[in-house]
XYZ file of C-alpha atoms in Angstrom:
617
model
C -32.917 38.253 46.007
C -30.555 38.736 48.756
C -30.632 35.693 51.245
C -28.698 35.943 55.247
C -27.824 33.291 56.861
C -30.605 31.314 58.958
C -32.885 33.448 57.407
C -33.397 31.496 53.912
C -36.935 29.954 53.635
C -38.043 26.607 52.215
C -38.286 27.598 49.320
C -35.075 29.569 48.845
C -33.285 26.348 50.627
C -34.641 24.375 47.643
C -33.592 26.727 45.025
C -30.226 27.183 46.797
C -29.835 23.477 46.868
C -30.678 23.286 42.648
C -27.866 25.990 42.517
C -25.139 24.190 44.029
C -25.995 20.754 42.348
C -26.031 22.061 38.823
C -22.707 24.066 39.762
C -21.577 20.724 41.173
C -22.341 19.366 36.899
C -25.232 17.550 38.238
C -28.643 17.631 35.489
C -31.520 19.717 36.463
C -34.179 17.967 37.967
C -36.715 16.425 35.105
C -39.573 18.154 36.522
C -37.488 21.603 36.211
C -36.825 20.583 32.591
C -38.893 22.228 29.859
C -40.411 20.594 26.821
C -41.050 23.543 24.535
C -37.481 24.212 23.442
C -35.579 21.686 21.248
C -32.511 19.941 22.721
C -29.796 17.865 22.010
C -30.164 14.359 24.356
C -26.868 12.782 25.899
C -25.099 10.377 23.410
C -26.123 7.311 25.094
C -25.049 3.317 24.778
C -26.892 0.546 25.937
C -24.557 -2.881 26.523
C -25.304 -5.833 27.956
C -25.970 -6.164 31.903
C -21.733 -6.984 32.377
C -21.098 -3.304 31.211
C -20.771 -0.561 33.383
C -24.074 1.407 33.792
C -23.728 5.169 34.597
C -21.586 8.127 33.006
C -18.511 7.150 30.697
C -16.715 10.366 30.252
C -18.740 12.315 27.144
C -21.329 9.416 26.748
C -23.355 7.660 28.811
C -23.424 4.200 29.241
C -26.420 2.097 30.376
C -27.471 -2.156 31.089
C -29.848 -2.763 28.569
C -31.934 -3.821 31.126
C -32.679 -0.315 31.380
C -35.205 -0.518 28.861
C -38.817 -1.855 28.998
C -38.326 -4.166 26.071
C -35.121 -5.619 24.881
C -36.313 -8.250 22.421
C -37.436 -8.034 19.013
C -39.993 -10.904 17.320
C -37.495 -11.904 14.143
C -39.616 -15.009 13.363
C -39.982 -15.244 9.816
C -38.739 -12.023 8.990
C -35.031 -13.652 8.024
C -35.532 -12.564 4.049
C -38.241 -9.680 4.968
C -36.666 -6.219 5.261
C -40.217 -4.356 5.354
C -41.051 -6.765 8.450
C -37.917 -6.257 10.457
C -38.355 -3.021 9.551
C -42.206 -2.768 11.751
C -40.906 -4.475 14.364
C -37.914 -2.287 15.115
C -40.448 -0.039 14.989
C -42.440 -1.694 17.398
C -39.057 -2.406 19.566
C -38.582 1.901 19.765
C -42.406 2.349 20.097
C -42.051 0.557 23.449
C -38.902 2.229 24.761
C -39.707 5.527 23.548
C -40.031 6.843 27.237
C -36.580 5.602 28.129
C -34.963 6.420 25.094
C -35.989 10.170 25.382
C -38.426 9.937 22.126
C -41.935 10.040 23.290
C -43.902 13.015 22.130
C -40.589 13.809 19.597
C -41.850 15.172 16.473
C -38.858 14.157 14.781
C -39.393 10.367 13.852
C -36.861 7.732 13.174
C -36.853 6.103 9.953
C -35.437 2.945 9.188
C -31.947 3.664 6.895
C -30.191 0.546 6.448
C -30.893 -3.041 7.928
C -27.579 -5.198 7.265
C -26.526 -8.556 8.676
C -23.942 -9.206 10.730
C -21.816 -12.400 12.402
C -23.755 -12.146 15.637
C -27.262 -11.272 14.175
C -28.632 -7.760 12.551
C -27.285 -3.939 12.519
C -30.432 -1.959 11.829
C -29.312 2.126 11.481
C -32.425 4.789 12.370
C -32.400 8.169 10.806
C -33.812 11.102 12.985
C -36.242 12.914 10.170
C -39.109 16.114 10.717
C -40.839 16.432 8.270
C -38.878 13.753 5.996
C -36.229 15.904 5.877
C -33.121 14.110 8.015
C -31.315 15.900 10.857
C -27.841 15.525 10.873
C -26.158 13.798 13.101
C -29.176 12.290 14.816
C -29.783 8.721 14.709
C -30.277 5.127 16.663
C -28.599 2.055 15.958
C -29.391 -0.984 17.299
C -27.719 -4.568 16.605
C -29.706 -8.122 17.794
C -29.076 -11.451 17.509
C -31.117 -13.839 15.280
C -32.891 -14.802 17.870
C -34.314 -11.401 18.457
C -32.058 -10.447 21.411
C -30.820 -6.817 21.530
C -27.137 -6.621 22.121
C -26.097 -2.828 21.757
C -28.383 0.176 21.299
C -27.052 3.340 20.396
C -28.693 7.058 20.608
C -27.957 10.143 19.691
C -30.944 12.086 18.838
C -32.937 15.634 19.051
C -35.953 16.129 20.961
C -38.419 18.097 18.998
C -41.132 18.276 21.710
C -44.566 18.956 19.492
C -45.586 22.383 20.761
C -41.902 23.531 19.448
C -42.258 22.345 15.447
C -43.893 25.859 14.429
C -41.026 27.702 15.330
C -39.244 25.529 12.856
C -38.878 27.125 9.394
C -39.580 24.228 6.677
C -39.551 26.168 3.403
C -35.836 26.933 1.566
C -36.040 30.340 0.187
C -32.632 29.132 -1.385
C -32.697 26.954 -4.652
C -29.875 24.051 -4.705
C -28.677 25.389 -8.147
C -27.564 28.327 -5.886
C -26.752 26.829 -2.753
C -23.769 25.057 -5.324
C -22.747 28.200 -6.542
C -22.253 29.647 -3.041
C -19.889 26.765 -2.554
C -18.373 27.047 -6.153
C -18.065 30.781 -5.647
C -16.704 30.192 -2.096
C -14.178 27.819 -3.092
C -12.598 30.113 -5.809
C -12.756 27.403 -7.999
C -10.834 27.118 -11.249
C -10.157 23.080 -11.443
C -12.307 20.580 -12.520
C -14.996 18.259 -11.234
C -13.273 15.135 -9.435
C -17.063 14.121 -8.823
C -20.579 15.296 -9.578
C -21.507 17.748 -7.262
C -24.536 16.965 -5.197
C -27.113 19.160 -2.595
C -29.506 17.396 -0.362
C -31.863 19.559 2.428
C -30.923 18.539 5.747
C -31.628 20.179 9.619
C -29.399 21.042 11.456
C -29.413 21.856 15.277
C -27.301 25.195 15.802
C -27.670 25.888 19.302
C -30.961 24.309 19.949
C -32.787 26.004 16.699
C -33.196 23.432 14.190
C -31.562 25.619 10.869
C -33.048 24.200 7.140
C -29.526 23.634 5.050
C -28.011 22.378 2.043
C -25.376 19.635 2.398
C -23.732 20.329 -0.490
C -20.986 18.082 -1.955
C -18.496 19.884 -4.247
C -15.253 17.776 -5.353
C -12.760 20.017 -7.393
C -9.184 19.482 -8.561
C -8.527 23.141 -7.667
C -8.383 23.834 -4.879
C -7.960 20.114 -4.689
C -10.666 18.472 -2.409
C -13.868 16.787 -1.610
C -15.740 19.711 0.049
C -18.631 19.818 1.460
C -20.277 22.785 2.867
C -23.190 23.706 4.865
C -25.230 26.108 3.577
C -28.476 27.817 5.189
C -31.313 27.011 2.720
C -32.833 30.692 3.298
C -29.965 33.179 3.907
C -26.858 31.516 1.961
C -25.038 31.648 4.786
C -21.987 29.455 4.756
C -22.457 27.635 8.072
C -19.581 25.346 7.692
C -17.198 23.839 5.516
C -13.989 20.441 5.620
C -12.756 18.571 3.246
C -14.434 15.377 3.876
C -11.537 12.975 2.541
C -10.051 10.394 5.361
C -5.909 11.314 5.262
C -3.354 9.333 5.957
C -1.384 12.001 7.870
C 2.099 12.363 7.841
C 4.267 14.913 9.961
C 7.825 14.799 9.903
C 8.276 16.695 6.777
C 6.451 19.592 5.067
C 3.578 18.128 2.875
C 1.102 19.671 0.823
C -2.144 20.434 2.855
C -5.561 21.470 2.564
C -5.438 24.306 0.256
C -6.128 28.180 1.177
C -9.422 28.706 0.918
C -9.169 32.557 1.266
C -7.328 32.810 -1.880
C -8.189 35.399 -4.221
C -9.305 34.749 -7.928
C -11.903 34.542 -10.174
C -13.898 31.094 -10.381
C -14.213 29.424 -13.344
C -17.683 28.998 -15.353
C -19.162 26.372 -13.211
C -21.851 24.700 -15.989
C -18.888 24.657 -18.425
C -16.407 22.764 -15.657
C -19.422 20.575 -15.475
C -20.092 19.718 -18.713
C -16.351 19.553 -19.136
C -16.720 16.988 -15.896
C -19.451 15.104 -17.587
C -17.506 14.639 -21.260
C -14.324 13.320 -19.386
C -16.395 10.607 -17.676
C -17.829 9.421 -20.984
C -14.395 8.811 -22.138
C -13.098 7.032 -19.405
C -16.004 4.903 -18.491
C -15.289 2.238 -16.370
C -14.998 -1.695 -18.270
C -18.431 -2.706 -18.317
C -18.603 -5.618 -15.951
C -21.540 -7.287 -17.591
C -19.992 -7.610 -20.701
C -16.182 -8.467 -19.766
C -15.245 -12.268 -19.468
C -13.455 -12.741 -15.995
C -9.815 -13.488 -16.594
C -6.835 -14.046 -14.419
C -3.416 -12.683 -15.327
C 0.348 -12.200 -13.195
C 1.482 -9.549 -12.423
C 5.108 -8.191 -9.559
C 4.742 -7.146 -6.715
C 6.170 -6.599 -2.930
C 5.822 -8.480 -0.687
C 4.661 -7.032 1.619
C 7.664 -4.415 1.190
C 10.887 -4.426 0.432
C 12.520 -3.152 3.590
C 10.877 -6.428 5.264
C 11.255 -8.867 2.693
C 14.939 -7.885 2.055
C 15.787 -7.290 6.088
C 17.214 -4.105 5.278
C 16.619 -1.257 7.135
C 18.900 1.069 5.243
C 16.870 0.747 2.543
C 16.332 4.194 0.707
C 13.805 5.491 -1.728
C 16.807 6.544 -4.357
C 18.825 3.346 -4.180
C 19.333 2.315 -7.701
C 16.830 -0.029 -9.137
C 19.017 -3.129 -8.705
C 19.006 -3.308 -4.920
C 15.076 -4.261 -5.051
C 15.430 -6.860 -7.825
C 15.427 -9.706 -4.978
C 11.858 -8.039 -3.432
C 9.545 -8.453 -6.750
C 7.368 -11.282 -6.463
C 5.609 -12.349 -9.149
C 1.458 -13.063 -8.205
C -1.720 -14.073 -9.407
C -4.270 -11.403 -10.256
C -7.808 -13.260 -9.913
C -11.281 -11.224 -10.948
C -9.787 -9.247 -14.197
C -11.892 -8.277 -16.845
C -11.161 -9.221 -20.425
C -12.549 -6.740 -23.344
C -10.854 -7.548 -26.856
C -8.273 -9.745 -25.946
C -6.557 -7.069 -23.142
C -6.724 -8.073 -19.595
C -7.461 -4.822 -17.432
C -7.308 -4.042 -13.469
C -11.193 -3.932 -12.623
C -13.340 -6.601 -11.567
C -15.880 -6.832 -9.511
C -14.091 -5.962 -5.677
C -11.849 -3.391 -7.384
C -11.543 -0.928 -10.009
C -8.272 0.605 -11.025
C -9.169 3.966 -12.708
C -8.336 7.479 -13.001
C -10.476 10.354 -11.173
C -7.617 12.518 -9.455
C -4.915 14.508 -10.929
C -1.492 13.103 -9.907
C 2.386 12.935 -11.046
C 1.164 10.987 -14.165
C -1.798 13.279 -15.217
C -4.938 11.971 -16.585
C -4.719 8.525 -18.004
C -6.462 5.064 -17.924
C -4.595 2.276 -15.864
C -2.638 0.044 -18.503
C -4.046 -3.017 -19.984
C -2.097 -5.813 -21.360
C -2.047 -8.294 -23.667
C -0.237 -11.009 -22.517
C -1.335 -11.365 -19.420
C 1.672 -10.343 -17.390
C 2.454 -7.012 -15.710
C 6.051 -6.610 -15.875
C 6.187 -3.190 -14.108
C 8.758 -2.264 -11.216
C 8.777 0.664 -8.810
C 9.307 3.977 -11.040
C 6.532 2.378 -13.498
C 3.275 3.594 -11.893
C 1.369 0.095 -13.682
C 3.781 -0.977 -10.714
C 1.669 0.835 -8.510
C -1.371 -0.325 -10.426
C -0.707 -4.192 -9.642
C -0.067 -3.719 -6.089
C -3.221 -1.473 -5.139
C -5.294 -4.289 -7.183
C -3.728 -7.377 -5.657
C -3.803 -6.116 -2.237
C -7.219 -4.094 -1.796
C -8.436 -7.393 -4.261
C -6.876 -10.112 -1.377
C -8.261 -8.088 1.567
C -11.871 -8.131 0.717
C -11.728 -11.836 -0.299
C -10.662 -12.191 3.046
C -13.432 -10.066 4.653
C -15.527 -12.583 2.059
C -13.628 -15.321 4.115
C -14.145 -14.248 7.977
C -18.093 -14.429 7.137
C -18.602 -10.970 5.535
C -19.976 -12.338 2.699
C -23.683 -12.518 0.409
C -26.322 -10.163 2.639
C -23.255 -9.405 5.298
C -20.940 -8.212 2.376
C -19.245 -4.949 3.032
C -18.625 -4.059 -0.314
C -21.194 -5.661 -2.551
C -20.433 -2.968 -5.051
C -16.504 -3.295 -4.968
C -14.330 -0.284 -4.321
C -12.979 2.137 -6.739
C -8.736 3.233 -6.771
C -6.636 5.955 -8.166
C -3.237 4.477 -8.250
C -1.225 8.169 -8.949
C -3.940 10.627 -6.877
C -3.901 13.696 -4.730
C -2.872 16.285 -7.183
C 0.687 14.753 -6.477
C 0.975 14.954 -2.868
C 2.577 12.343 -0.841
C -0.514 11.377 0.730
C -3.420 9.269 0.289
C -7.385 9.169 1.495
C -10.873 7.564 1.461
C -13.704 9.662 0.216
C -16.642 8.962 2.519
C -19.881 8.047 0.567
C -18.149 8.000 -2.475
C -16.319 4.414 -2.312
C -13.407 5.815 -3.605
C -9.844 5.286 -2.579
C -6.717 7.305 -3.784
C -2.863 7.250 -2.985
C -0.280 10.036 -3.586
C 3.193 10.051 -4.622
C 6.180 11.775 -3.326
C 9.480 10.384 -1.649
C 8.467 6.601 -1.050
C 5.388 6.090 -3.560
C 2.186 5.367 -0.889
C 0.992 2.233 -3.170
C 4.841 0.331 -2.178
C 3.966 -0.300 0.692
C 1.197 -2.683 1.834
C 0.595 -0.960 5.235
C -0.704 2.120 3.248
C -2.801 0.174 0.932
C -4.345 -1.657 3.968
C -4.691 1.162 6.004
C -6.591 3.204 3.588
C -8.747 0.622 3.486
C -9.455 0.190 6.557
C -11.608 3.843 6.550
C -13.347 2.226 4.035
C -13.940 -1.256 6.038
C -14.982 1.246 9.050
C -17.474 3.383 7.440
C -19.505 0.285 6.075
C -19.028 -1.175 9.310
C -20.776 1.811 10.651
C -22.838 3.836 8.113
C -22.991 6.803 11.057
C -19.228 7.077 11.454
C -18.027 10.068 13.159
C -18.336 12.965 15.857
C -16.434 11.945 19.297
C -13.360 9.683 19.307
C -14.187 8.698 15.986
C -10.816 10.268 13.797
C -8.215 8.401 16.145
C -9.945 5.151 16.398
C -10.193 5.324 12.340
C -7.296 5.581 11.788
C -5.640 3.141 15.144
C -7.732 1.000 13.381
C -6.579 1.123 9.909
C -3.195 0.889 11.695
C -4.166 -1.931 13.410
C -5.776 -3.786 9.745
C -2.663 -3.228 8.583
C -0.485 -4.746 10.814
C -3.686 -7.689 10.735
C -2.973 -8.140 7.840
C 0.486 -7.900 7.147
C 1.603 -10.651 9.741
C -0.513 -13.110 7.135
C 1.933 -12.287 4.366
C 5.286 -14.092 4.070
C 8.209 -12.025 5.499
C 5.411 -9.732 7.126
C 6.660 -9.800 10.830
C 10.364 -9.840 9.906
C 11.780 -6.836 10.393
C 9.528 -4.600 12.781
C 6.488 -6.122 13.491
C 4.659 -2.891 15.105
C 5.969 -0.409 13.325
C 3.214 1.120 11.028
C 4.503 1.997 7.334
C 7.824 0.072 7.346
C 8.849 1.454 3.874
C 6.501 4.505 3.163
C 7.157 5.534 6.474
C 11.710 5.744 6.714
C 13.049 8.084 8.676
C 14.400 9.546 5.185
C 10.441 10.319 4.758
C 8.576 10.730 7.661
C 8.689 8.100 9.956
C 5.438 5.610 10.077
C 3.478 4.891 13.502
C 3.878 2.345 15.832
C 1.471 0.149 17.579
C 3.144 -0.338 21.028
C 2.911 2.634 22.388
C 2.600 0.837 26.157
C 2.978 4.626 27.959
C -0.181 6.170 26.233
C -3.224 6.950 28.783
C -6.433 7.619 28.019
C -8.030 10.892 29.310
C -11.711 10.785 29.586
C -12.269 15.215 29.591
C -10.202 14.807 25.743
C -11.573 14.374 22.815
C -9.209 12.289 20.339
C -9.328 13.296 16.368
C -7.150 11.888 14.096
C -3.179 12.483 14.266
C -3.075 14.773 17.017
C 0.018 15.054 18.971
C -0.068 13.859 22.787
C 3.546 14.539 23.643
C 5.458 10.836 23.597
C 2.769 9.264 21.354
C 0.068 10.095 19.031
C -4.198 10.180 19.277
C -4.171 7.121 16.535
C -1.836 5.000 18.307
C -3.463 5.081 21.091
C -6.252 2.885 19.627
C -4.156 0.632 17.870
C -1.559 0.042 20.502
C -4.615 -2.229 22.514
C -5.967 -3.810 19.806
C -2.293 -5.267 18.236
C -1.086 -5.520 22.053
C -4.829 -8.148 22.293
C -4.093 -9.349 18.384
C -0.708 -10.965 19.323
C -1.042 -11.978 22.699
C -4.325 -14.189 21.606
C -2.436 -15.398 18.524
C 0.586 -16.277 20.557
C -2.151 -18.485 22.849
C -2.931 -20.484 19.573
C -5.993 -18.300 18.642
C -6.754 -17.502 15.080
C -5.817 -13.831 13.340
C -9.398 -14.184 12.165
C -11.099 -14.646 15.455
C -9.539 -11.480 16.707
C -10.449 -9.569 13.293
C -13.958 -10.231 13.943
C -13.963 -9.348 17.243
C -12.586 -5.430 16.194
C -14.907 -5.380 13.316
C -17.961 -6.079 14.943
C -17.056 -3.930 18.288
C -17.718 -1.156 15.998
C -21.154 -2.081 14.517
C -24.718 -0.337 16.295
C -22.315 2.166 18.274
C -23.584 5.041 16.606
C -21.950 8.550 16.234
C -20.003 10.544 18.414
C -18.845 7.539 20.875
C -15.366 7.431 22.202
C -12.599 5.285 22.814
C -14.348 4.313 26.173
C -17.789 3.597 24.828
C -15.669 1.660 22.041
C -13.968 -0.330 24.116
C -17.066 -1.859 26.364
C -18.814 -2.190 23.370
C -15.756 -4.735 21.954
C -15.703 -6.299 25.086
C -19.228 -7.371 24.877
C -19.147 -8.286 21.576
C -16.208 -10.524 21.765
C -18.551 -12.443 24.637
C -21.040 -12.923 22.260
C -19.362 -13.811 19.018
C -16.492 -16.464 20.971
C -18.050 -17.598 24.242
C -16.062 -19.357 26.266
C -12.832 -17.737 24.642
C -10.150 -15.674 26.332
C -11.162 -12.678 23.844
C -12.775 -10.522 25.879
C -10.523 -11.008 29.027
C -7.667 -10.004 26.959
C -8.783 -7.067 24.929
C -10.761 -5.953 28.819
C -7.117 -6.351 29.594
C -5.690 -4.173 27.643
C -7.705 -0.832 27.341
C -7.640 -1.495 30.909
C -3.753 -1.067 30.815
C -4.381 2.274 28.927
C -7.189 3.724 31.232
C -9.422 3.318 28.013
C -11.856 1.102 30.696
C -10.689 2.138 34.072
C-alpha cells in the first residue's frame, strides 16, 4: 500500500500510528492481540504499594494493588496443606484476568507450600495436561494473617482453541531418550548418580515441544548433564552441565569437558549396574540405627592466612608454618556404629560420590574420638567441610529456619576430595549434593569456599524455581556475601581483609578470590548478569555482593545484629520466581526488610545501597 502525504485515510492514520508505536517498543494494542497462538507472558512481580509500579528493565514490576484480590482466608488452615492449598487456588481463581491466566489451558498446580519468617511461600507449577512446562510457574508469599506480600509470574498462555495443535503422545521411550544422551555424551565413566527422564513441555518459539529432561551424571566426561531431548524425533534440543561452580580465572583450570570428542561409549546397563553395586558398598551410616556421638577434631579457623596475619602465606610452605592455625573443635551430631565415630549425622554427610586426587574411598572413621589430621591429610579436609557446613545450618536452625521452615530437613550430602581432581568445587541442583576440588590451595581450607558453596544450596531451597535472568550472579554475590556473613562470626574472621572473598583459596599464587567492595560497579538494566562474567574493573558476582556486605556492615556498625541482616537477604529471595534480575531482586529485599523489621533502618540502608549501584535507580 503506498500512502502520500495528506492523502492517508483514517484508517491508514490508525495503522500508521500502530506502526510507529510498536517501532517505538511499545505492546500492541490488546484488542490487536490474538488468542489462538501460544505465548510467553512478561515475567512479572507484584510488591507492595511502596514499590515502583511500571517496567523494571526485563521484568515488570507492579503494586499489588493491581490485583482484584490480595488476601488469602488462612484461618485454620495453619497445619492443613490440602486447605491452603484450595484457597491459593481460590486467591489465582480471582486474579486470573490480571494475572494473564483466564481461559489458559495450562493450569497451575500447587508444588511446594513452605513456611517462612514473615508468613508462607507457596510455589505454582504451570502443567497441560499434567505434564509441567518448564520454566513456567507463580509464586506467591503471604503473611499469617493472609496478606499477600510478593507475587511472582512467569507463565505460558495456552489459549483453549490452541491445545490441539499441541502434540501429547512421545513416540520416544525414556529408555531411549537416555541413550541419546549416553550416546551423545561419548560416555566411558561411570554413574556419579542414577540417571533419571521425566516428560516435560517446552515452549520453543511459541510451539509447546513434548521432551525428556533427562538427567545423566557421569565421571567421564565428568558432569551432571542434563539434556533436552524431543520425546518424538530424538532431537537433542539442548544440553549444560547443571552443577553450580565456583569459578576461578586467573589460571588455567580444568573445564567442562569436550563434548565433541570422538570414542566409543561404554555399555550403558553394565556402567549402571556397575553404578548400582558401588552404592551398595558404600551405603551411607544408617541414621536410625547409629547412636549420636560427639567427637574433636583440627581445624582452621577460619583460615590460616587470617588467623596467622600473614599474607605471604603460600600453599608449599612447609608444614610447620601452620602449626599455630589448627584449632582443635567440637564435632556435635556424629554417628556411632561399633564403637567408630564417623562424619554423618543428620545436617551432613561426609561421603564419597566423585572421583578426586584420593580416588574412591569412604571418609575415615575413628576410634578415639579425635581427628588428628592436618592439611596434606584429606580427613583434614573431612573435619573442616563437616564442622563448617554442620555450624552453618545450626545457625540457619538459629535465625528461625527451623521445624516446618527448615531448609534442609533432609541434611546435605559432601564429597570432601571431588571434581575428578580439579581445583574447583559445585552444588548439584536437585540432588543436595555438595563437592570441593583440589589443586594448588585445597578448596575445603578455606571457610569462604565451604560457605560459599553452600550458599547455592541455601538459595535453591530458598527458591525451589531458581534461575533464568540475573539469577547466576546474584547466586553466587550471594554465596560471596554468606561467606563473608559468616566469617566475621568466627574469631580472627575480619582480621586480615575483611572483603576480600577466598582469603587463602583465593592468593595471588592461585587465582586471586573476589572482593565485596567493588564501590565503581553499575548496574545496566539492557544486560543480563550470569555468573562470573567479566565487566571490565569488576565482575557480574560482585556486583551483587558488593550491596549486600556494603548494607551488612554499615547496619552492624549501627549496633544491629548479623542475624537481622541475614534474614533480611534470605527472605528477599523467597516468592520471586524465575528469571528476575538484580532490579526485581533488589525491590523485592527492600520490601521484605519492611515487613520482617519495621521500624528498623534495614530497608533504608540496603534501598541505599543498590541505589548507589543503579541496581534501583
Amino acid at each position: 500500500m503506498l500512502i502520500t502525504k495528506g492523502s492517508a485515510t483514517f484508517r491508514e492514520k490508525i495503522i500508521i500510528s500502530c506502526l510507529a508505536a510498536f517501532a517505538a517498543g511499545a505492546a500492541w494494542p490488546a484488542a490487536a492481540q490474538t488468542r489462538d497462538t501460544i505465548n510467553r507472558l512478561p515475567n512479572t512481580i507484584y510488591l507492595p504499594d511502596a514499590a515502583p509500579a511500571g517496567p523494571s528493565d526485563k521484568n515488570v514490576v507492579k503494586s499489588l494493588s493491581a490485583l482484584p484480590s490480595a488476601t488469602l482466608d488462612l484461618k485454620g488452615t495453619a497445619t492443613n496443606p490440602a486447605a491452603i492449598s484450595a484457597e491459593v487456588q481460590s486467591f489465582v481463581a480471582k486474579n486470573a484476568k490480571e494475572l494473564g491466566l483466564e481461559g489458559n489451558a495450562a493450569k497451575l498446580v500447587v508444588k511446594s507450600i513452605r513456611e517462612t519468617l514473615t508468613g508462607r511461600y507457596v510455589s505454582m507449577e504451570q502443567r497441560l495436561d499434567d505434564i509441567p512446562i518448564i520454566d513456567s510457574q507463580v509464586q506467591l508469599t503471604v503473611s499469617d494473617q493472609g496478606a499477600v506480600q510478593s507475587v511472582a509470574r512467569n507463565v505460558v498462555d495456552v489459549p483453549t482453541t490452541s491445545v490441539a495443535s499441541v502434540k501429547k503422545t512421545a513416540e520416544v521411550s525414556q529408555k531411549a531418550a537416555e541413550d541419546i544422551v549416553w550416546k551423545d555424551l561419548n560416555a566411558s565413566g561411570e554413574y556419579l548418580e542414577p540417571p533419571t527422564a521425566e516428560k516435560a513441555y517446552l515452549n520453543e518459539n511459541n510451539i509447546l515441544t513434548l521432551v525428556y529432561v533427562v538427567k545423566m551424571a557421569v565421571s567421564k566426561p565428568f558432569g551432571y548433564w542434563e539434556y533436552r531431548v524431543d520425546a518424538n524425533t530424538g532431537r537433542i534440543v539442548s544440553k549444560k552441565d547443571r552443577a553450580i561452580k565456583e569459578g576461578k580465572h586467573k589460571r588455567d583450570l580444568p573445564g567442562s569437558p569436550d563434548l565433541s570428542a570422538t570414542g566409543v561409549p561404554a555399555d550403558r546397563e553394565a556402567a549402571l549396574a556397575k553404578f548400582n553395586q558401588r552404592m551398595k558398598s558404600m551405603m551411607p551410616v544408617d541414621n536410625k540405627t547409629a547412636k549420636v556421638a560427639t567427637g574433636k577434631g583440627l581445624v582452621f579457623e577460619p583460615n590460616p592466612v587470617s588467623s596467622l596475619n600473614d599474607t605471604g602465606l603460600q600453599d608449599n610452605d612447609p608444614p610447620s608454618k601452620f602449626d599455630k592455625a589448627y584449632v582443635e573443635v567440637t564435632l556435635v551430631g556424629l554417628s556411632e556404629v561399633g564403637g567408630k565415630l564417623n562424619l554423618q549425622g543428620p545436617l551432613v554427610r561426609v561421603d564419597d560420590f566423585e572421583p578426586g586426587d584420593g580416588g574412591a574411598s569412604r571418609p575415615p572413621s575413628t576410634s578415639t574420638g579425635t581427628w588428628t589430621a592436618r592439611r596434606g591429610d584429606n580427613a583434614f579436609n573431612d573435619v573442616m567441610t563437616y564442622f563448617y557446613i554442620n555450624s552453618s545450618i545450626t545457625y540457619l536452625q538459629k535465625i528461625g529456619y527451623t521445624g516446618t521452615r527448615d531448609l534442609f530437613p533432609n541434611g546435605i550430602a559432601v564429597d570432601t576430595d571431588g571434581l575428578n581432581g580439579a581445583d574447583n568445587s559445585h552444588f548439584v541442583p536437585g540432588s543436595d549434593r555438595l563437592a570441593f576440588g583440589h589443586g594448588c590451595v585445597d578448596d575445603n581450607e578455606d571457610t569462604d569456599v565451604i560457605f560459599h558453596e553452600l550458599g547455592h544450596a541455601i538459595h535453591n531451597h530458598i527458591n525451589v524455581d531458581w534461575g533464568g535472568g540475573d539469577s547466576g550472579a546474584i547466586g553466587e554475590g550471594f554465596g560471596d556475601y554468606w561467606a563473608i556473613s559468616q566469617r566475621k562470626q568466627i574469631k580472627n574472621g575480619f582480621q586480615v581483609d575483611p572483603v576480600k572473598v577466598f582469603e587463602w583459596d583465593g592468593i595471588d599464587a592461585c587465582w586471586g578470590g573476589r572482593r565485596a567492595d567493588r564501590l565503581n560497579a553499575r548496574y545496566d538494566p539492557n544486560r543480563t548478569y550470569g555468573a562470573h562474567q567479566s565487566m571490565g574493573s569488576f565482575e557480574s558476582d560482585e556486583l551483587w555482593s558488593t550491596p549486600l556486605v556494603s548494607s551488612l556492615l554499615e547496619l552492624t556498625g549501627a549496633g544491629e545484629t548479623i542475624e537481622s541482616v541475614d534474614q533480611v537477604v534470605l527472605e528477599g529471595m523467597s516468592g520471586i520466581g524465575s528469571n528476575f534480575t538484580m532490579r526485581t531482586l533488589a525491590l523485592a529485599t527492600v520490601a521484605k526488610a519492611k515487613a520482617l523489621v519495621p521500624g528498623k533502618p534495614h530497608a533504608a540502608v540496603f534501598e541505599k545501597h543498590f541505589k548507589h549501584h543503579k541496581i534501583i535507580p
